[in-house]
Amino acid sequence: MQTSQARYEQAKELAANFFFVKRNIKAPAEAAKGANFTYISYRLLRPVLKTYYWIFKQFNRMTSWTSPASIVIFRELLTKDMKGVEFGSGKSTAFFAQHLGHLTSIEHHKGWHEKVQAWMKERNISNVDYRLVEPDEKEKPFPAPMLSYFPEGLETKKGFVNYVSELLTFDDNSIDFLLVDGRARTECALIGIHKLKSGGLLVLDNAERDWYKPVHEAVKDWPCVFTTTGLTDTVIWFKP
């Protein structure tokens, strides 16, 4: 099995391919909108980037809704001797089941869970532990043992204590891959980093959002590969 550094170097090389978008153009702030170069450039480039992603997905339908570069990296780095966890399910579930030995997928929406579960059964996908964890009936606070994973003053996501608690069913240093693309992403990532093995991959989708800054801060010393669609980012960290 590759070392964390070797995986990182391979991922970095894959992401550098000329085919992939390298920069998020980012929507201008409300105050900056108007007849200026930045805003006009954004309005012109946005449909081009959306079309680029749409075309990529036509040739890569059964994949996660993450950046094109990240999908190529997953195909190359994930192996059948790995165990993974994803928050948020769908086509990504089938994709990761194909590339991992075992996947635990955690979904909060009952209707979507039923649809994906039936769809997986039709395709005989048998290496997925597919869990439905609906929002808490009452907005209970995170218990003290879980708060110890979070930086002081973190404003936690209400209604998803049980959802995030699914990570506590895993031993520390026991999983190889974690995709955070569902609810309560900051909380999931901050606990999940303890569950990853050395060399494991932490993946945060829509990582450009300001409220995920605590995640970036927690893993600031980990090697990471930045990928983007040009409109939203998928960042992959490699646990030392």
Coordinates of C-alpha atoms in Angstrom, one line a residue, residues 135-140 159:
P135 CA -32.7 14.7 11.8
D136 CA -33.2 14.6 15.6
E137 CA -36.8 15.0 16.7
K138 CA -35.7 17.7 19.0
E139 CA -32.7 20.0 18.5
K140 CA -30.7 18.5 21.3
G159 CA -30.7 18.7 14.7

